CSV table of C-alpha atoms in Angstrom, one decimal:
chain,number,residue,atom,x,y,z
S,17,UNK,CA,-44.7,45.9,32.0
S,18,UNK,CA,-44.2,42.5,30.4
S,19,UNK,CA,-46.7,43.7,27.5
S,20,UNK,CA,-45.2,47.0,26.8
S,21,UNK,CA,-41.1,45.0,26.5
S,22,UNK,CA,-43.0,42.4,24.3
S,23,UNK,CA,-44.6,44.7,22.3
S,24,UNK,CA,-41.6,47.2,22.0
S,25,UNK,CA,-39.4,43.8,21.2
S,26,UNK,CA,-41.7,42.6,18.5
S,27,UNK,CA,-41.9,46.3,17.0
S,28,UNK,CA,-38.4,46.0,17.1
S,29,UNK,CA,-37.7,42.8,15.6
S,30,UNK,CA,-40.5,43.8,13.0
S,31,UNK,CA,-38.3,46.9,11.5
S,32,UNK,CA,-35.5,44.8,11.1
S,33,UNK,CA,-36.8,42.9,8.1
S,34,UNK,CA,-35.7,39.5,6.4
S,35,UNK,CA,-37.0,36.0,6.7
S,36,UNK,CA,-35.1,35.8,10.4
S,37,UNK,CA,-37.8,38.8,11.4
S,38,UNK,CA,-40.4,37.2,9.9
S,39,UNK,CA,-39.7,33.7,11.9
S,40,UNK,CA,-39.1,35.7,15.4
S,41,UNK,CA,-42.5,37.2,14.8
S,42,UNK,CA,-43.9,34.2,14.4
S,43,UNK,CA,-42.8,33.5,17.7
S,44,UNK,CA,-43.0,36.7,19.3
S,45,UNK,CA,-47.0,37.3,18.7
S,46,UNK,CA,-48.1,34.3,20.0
S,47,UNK,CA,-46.6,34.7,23.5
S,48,UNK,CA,-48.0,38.8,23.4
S,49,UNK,CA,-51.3,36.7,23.2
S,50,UNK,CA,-50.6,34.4,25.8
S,51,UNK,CA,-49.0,37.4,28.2
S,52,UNK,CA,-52.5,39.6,27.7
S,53,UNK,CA,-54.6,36.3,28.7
S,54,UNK,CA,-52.3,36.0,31.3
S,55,UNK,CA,-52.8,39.5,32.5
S,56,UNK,CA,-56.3,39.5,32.2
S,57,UNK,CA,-57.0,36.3,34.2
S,58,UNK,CA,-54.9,37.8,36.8
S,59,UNK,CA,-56.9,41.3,37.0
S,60,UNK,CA,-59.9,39.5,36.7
S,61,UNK,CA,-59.8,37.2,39.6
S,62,UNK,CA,-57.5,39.4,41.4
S,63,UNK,CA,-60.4,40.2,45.0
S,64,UNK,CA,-61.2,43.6,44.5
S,65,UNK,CA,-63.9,46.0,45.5
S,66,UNK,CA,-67.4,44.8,44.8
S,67,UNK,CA,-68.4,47.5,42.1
S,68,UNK,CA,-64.5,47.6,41.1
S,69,UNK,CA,-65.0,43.5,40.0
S,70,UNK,CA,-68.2,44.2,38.0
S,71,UNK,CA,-66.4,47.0,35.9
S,72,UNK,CA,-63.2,44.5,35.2
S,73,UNK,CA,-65.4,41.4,34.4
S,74,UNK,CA,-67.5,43.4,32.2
S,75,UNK,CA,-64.2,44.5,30.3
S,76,UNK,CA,-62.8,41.0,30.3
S,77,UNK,CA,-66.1,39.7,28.5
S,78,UNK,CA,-64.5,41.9,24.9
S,79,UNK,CA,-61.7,39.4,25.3
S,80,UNK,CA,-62.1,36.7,22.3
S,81,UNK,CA,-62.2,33.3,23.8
S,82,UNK,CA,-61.5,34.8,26.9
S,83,UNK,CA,-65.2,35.4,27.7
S,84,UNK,CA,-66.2,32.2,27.0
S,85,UNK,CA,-63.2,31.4,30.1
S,86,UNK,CA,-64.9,33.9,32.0
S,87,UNK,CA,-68.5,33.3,31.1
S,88,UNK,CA,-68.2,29.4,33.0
S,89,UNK,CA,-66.7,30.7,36.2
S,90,UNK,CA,-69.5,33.6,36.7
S,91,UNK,CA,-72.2,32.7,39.4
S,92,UNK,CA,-75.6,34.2,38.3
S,93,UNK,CA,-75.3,37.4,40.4
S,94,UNK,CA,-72.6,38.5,38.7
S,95,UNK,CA,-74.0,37.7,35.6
S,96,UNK,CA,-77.0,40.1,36.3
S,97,UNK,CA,-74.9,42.4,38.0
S,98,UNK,CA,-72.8,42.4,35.0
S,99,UNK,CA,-75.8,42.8,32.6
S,100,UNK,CA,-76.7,45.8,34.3
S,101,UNK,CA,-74.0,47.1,34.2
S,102,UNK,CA,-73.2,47.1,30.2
S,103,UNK,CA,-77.2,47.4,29.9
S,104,UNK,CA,-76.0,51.4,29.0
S,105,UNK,CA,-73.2,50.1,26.7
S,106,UNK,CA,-75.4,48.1,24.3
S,107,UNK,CA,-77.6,51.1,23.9
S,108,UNK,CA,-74.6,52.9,23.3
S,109,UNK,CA,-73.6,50.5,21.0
S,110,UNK,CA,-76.9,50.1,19.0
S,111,UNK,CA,-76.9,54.1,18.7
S,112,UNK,CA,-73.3,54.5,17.9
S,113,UNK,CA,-72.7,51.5,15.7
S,114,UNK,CA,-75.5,50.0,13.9
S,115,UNK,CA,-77.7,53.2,13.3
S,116,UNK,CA,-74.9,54.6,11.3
S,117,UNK,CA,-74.5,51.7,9.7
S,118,UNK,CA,-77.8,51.1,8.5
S,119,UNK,CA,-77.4,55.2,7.3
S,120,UNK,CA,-74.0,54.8,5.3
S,121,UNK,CA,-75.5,51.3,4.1
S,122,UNK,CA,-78.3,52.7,2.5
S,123,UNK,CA,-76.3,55.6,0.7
S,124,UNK,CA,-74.2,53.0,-0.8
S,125,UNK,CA,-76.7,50.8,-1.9
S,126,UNK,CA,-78.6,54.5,-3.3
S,127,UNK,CA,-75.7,55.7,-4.6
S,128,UNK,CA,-73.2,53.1,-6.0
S,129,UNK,CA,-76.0,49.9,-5.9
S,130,UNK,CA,-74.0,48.6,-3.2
S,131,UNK,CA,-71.8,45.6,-3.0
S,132,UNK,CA,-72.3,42.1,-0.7
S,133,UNK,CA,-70.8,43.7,2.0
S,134,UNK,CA,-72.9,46.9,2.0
S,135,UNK,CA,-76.0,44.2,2.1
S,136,UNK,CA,-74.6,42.2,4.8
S,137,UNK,CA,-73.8,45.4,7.2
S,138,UNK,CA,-77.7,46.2,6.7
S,139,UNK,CA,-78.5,43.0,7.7
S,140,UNK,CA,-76.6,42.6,10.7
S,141,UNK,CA,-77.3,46.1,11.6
S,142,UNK,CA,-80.6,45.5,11.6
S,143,UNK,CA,-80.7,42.0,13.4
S,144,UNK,CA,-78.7,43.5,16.3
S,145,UNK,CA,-81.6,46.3,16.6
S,146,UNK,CA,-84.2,43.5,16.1
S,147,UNK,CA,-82.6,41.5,18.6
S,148,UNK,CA,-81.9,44.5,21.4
S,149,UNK,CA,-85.6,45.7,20.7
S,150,UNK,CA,-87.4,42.0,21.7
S,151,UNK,CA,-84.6,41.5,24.4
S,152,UNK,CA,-86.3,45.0,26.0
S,153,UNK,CA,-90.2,43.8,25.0
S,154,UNK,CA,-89.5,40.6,26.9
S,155,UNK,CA,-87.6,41.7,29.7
S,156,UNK,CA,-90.5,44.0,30.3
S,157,UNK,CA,-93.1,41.5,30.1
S,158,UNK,CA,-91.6,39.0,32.2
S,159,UNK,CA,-91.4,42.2,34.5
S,160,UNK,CA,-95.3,42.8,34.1
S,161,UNK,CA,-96.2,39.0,34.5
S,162,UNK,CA,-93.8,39.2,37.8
S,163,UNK,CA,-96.0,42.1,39.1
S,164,UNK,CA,-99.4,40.5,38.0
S,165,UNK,CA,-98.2,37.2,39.7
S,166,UNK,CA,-97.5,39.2,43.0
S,167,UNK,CA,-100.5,40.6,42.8
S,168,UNK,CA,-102.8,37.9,42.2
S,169,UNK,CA,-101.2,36.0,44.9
S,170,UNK,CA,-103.4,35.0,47.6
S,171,UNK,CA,-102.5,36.2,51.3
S,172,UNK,CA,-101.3,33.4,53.7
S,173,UNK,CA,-103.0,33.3,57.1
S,174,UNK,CA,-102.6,31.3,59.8
């Protein structure tokens, strides 16, 4: 409730106009920063159900500077329970994001010659697919070596 008055009062103060608005929103956006940290630090390490957590840290990790909060306090289950759990969103994202970006990049650079930032969306397209394609390749080797390594493993007697 605290966001929704602060936002409604900076909307507010925001219509008004003048240099007196423009000082009170000065004012006023900083502390809507400071009350949706707030909230999230108090959702995030609010105890909760188990799978309920995972779903709420995962969210809080889109918060700028937030994450990097976040990221320090995590033990390393919850990191791997988290990475599991957005494993489906960064597929989602590579599919939704940088495919048609590398699609609406190259029919501006066909098209119009393209400018710098028709160039750079390319590139950083492509480095995110690059970098979620080796992520998989060595996440599944380190997932055959772990097998192998089982394997080979000599029984223990006794």
């Amino acid at each position: 409730t605290v966001l929704g008055i602060l936002t409604i009062i900076i909307y507010m103060v925001g219509f008004v106009g003048g240099s007196s608005s423009v000082l009170a929103m000065a004012f006023l956006n900083p502390l809507l920063l400071l009350a949706a940290w707030s909230l999230a630090l108090g959702v995030t390490f609010t105890p909760g159900v188990e799978k309920e957590a995972v779903v709420v840290k995962g969210a809080a990790l889109e918060i700028p500077f937030f994450n990097a909060l976040l990221a320090m306090h995590l033990k390393p289950r919850e990191v791997e329970e988290i990475q599991d759990f957005r494993g489906p969103l960064n597929t989602g994202l590579r599919l939704v994001e940088d495919i048609p970006e590398l699609l609406i990049g190259g029919l501006d650079l066909l098209y119009f010659g393209g400018a710098w930032y028709a160039w750079l969306g390319i590139a950083c397209s492509m480095m995110m697919i690059l970098f979620h394609l080796f992520v998989g390749i060595f996440l599944t080797c380190r997932q055959s070596a772990m097998w192998v390594a089982q394997i080979g493993r000599p029984l223990e007697t006794e």
